[in-house]
mmCIF file with all atom_site columns, C-alpha atoms in Angstrom:
data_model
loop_
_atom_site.group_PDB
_atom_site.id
_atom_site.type_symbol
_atom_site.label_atom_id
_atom_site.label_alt_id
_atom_site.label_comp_id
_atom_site.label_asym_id
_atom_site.label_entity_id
_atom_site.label_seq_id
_atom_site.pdbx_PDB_ins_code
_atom_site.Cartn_x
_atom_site.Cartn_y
_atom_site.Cartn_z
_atom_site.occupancy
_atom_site.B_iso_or_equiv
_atom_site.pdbx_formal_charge
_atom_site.auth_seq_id
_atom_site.auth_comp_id
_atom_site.auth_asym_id
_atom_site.auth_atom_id
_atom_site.pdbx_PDB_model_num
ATOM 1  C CA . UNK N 1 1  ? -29.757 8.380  32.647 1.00 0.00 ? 1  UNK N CA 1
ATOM 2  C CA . UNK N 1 2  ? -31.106 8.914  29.220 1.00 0.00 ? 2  UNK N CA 1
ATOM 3  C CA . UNK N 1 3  ? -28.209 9.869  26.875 1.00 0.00 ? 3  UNK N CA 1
ATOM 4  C CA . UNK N 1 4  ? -27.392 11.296 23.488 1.00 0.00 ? 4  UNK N CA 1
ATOM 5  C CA . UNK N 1 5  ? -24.093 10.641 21.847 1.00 0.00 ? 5  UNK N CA 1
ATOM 6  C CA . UNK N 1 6  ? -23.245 12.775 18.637 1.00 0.00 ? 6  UNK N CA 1
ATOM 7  C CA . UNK N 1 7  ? -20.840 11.722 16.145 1.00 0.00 ? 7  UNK N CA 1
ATOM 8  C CA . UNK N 1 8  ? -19.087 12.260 12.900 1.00 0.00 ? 8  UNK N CA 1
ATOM 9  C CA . UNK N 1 9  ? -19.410 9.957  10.293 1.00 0.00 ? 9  UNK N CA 1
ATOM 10 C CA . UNK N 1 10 ? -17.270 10.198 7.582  1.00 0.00 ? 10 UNK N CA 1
ATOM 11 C CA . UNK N 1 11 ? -18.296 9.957  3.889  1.00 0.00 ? 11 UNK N CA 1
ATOM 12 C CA . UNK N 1 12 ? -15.857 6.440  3.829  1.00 0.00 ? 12 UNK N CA 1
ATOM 13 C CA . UNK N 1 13 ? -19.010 5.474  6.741  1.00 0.00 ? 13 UNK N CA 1
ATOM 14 C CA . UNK N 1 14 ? -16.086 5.797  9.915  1.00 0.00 ? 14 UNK N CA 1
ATOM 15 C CA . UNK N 1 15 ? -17.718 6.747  12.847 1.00 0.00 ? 15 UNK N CA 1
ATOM 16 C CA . UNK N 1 16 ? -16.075 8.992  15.373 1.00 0.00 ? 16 UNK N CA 1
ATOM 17 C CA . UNK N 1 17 ? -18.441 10.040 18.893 1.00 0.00 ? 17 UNK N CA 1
ATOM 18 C CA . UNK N 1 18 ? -18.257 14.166 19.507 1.00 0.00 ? 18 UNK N CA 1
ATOM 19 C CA . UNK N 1 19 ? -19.928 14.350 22.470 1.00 0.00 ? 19 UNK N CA 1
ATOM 20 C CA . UNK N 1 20 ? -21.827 12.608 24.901 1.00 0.00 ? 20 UNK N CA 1
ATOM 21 C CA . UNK N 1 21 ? -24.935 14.324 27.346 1.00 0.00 ? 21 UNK N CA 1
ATOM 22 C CA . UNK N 1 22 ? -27.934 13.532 29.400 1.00 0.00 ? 22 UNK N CA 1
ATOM 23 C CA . UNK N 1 23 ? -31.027 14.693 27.650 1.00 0.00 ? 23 UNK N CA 1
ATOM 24 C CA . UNK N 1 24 ? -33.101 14.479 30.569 1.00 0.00 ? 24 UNK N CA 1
ATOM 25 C CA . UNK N 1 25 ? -31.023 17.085 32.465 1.00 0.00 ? 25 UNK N CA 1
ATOM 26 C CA . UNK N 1 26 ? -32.527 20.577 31.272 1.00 0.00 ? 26 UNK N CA 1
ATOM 27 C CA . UNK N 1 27 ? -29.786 22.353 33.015 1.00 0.00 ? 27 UNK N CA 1
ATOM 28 C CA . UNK N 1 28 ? -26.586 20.699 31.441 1.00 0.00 ? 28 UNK N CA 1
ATOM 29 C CA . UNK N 1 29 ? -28.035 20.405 28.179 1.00 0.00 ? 29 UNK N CA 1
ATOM 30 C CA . UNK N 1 30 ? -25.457 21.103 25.338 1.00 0.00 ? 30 UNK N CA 1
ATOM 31 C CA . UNK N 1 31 ? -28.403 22.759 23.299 1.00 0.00 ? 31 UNK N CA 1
ATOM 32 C CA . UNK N 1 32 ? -28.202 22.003 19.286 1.00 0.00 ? 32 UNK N CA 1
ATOM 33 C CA . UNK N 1 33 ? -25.883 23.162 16.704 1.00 0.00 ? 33 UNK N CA 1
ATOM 34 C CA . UNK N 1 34 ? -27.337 25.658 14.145 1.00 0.00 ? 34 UNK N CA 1
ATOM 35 C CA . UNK N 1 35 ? -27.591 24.830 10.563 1.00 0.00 ? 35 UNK N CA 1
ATOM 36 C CA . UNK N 1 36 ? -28.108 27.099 7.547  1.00 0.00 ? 36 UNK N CA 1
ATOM 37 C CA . UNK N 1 37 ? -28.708 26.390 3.915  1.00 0.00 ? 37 UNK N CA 1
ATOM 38 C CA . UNK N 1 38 ? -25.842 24.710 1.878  1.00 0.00 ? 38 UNK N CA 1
ATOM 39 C CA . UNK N 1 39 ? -25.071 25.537 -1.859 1.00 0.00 ? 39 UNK N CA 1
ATOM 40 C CA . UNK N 1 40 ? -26.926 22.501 -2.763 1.00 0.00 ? 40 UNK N CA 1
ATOM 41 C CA . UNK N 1 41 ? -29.967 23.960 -0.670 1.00 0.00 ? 41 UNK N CA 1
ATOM 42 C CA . UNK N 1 42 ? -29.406 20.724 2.406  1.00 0.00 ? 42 UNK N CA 1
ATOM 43 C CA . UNK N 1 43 ? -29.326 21.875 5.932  1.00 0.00 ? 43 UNK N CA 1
ATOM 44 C CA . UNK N 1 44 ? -25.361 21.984 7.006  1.00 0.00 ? 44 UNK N CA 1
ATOM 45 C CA . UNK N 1 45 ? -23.708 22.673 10.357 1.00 0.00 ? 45 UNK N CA 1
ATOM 46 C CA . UNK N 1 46 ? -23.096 26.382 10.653 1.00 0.00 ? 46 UNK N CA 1
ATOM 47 C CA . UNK N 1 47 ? -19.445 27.015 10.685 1.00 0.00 ? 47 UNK N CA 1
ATOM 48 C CA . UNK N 1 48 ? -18.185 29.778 12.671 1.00 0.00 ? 48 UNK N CA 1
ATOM 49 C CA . UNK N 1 49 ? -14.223 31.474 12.829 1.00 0.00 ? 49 UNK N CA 1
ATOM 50 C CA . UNK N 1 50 ? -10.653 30.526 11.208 1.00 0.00 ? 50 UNK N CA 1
ATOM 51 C CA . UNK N 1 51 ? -11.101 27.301 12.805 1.00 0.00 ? 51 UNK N CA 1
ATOM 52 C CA . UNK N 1 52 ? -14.700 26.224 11.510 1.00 0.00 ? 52 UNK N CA 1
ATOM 53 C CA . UNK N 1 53 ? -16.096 25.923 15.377 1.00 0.00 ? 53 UNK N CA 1
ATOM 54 C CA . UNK N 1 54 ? -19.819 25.169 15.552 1.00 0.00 ? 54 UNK N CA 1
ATOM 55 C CA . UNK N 1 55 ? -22.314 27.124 16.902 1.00 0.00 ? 55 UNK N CA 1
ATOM 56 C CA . UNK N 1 56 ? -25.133 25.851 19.056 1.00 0.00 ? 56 UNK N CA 1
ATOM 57 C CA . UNK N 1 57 ? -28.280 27.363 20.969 1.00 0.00 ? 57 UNK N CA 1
ATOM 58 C CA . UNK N 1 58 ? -30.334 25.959 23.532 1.00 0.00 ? 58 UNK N CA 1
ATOM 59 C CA . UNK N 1 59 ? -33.231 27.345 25.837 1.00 0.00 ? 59 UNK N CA 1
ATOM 60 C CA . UNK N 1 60 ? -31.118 27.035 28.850 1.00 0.00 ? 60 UNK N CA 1
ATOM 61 C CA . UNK N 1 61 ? -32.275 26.135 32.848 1.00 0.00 ? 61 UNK N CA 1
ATOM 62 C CA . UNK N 1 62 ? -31.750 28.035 35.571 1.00 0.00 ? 62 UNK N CA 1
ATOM 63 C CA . UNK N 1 63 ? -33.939 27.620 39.060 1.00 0.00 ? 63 UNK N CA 1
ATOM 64 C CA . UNK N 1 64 ? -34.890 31.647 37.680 1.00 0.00 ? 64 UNK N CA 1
ATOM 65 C CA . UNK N 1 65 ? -36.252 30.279 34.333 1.00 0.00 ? 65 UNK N CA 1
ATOM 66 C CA . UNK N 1 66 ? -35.378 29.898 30.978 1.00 0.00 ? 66 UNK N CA 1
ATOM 67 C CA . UNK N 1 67 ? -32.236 31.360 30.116 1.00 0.00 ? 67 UNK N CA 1
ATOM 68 C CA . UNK N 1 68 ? -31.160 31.230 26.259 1.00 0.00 ? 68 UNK N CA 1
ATOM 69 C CA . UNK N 1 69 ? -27.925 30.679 24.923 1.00 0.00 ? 69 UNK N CA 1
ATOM 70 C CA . UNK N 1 70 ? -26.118 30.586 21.730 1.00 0.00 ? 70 UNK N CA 1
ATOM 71 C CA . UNK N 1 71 ? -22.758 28.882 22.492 1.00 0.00 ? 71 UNK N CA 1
ATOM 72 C CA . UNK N 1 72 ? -19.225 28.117 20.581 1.00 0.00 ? 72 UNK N CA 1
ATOM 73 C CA . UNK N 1 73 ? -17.934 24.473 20.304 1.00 0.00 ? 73 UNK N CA 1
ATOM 74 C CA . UNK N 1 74 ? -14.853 23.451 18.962 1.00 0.00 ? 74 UNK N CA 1
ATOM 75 C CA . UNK N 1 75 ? -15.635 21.074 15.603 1.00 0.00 ? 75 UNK N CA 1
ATOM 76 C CA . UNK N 1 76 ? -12.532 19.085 17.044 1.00 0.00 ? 76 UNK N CA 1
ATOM 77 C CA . UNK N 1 77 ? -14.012 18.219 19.955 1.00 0.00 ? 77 UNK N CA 1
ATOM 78 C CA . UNK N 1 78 ? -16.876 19.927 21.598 1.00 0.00 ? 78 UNK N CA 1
ATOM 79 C CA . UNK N 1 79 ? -15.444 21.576 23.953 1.00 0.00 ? 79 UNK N CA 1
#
């Protein structure tokens, strides 16, 4: 398998892993989280909700196609 891990690293340098996928598997694919322009004009994780979830988009794979997505993801843990 060919896989991605995502983490968090901290500003103190901690690392902690979000998630884990297979990048090779179009139809699993977790997509990538959206970013938007910070106050200091950086690219930053778009935050979403009271509880700051992330949001994420992908082309999506179906045996139909393509099938786009824009998904929800808990910043706690990806789910």
């Amino acid at each position: 398998t060919r896989s991605t891990i995502i983490s968090f690293v901290s500003p103190a340098g901690e690392v902690s892993p979000y998630m884990q996928y297979d990048y090779s598997d179009a139809y699993n694919h977790p997509g990538h989280p959206l970013l938007e322009r910070g106050r200091f004009g950086r690219s930053v994780l778009r935050r979403h909700g009271p509880k700051g979830d992330l949001l994420w988009q992908g082309n999506g794979s179906s045996p139909e196609g393509a099938r786009p997505f824009v998904d929800v993801r808990s910043y706690a843990d990806g789910a």
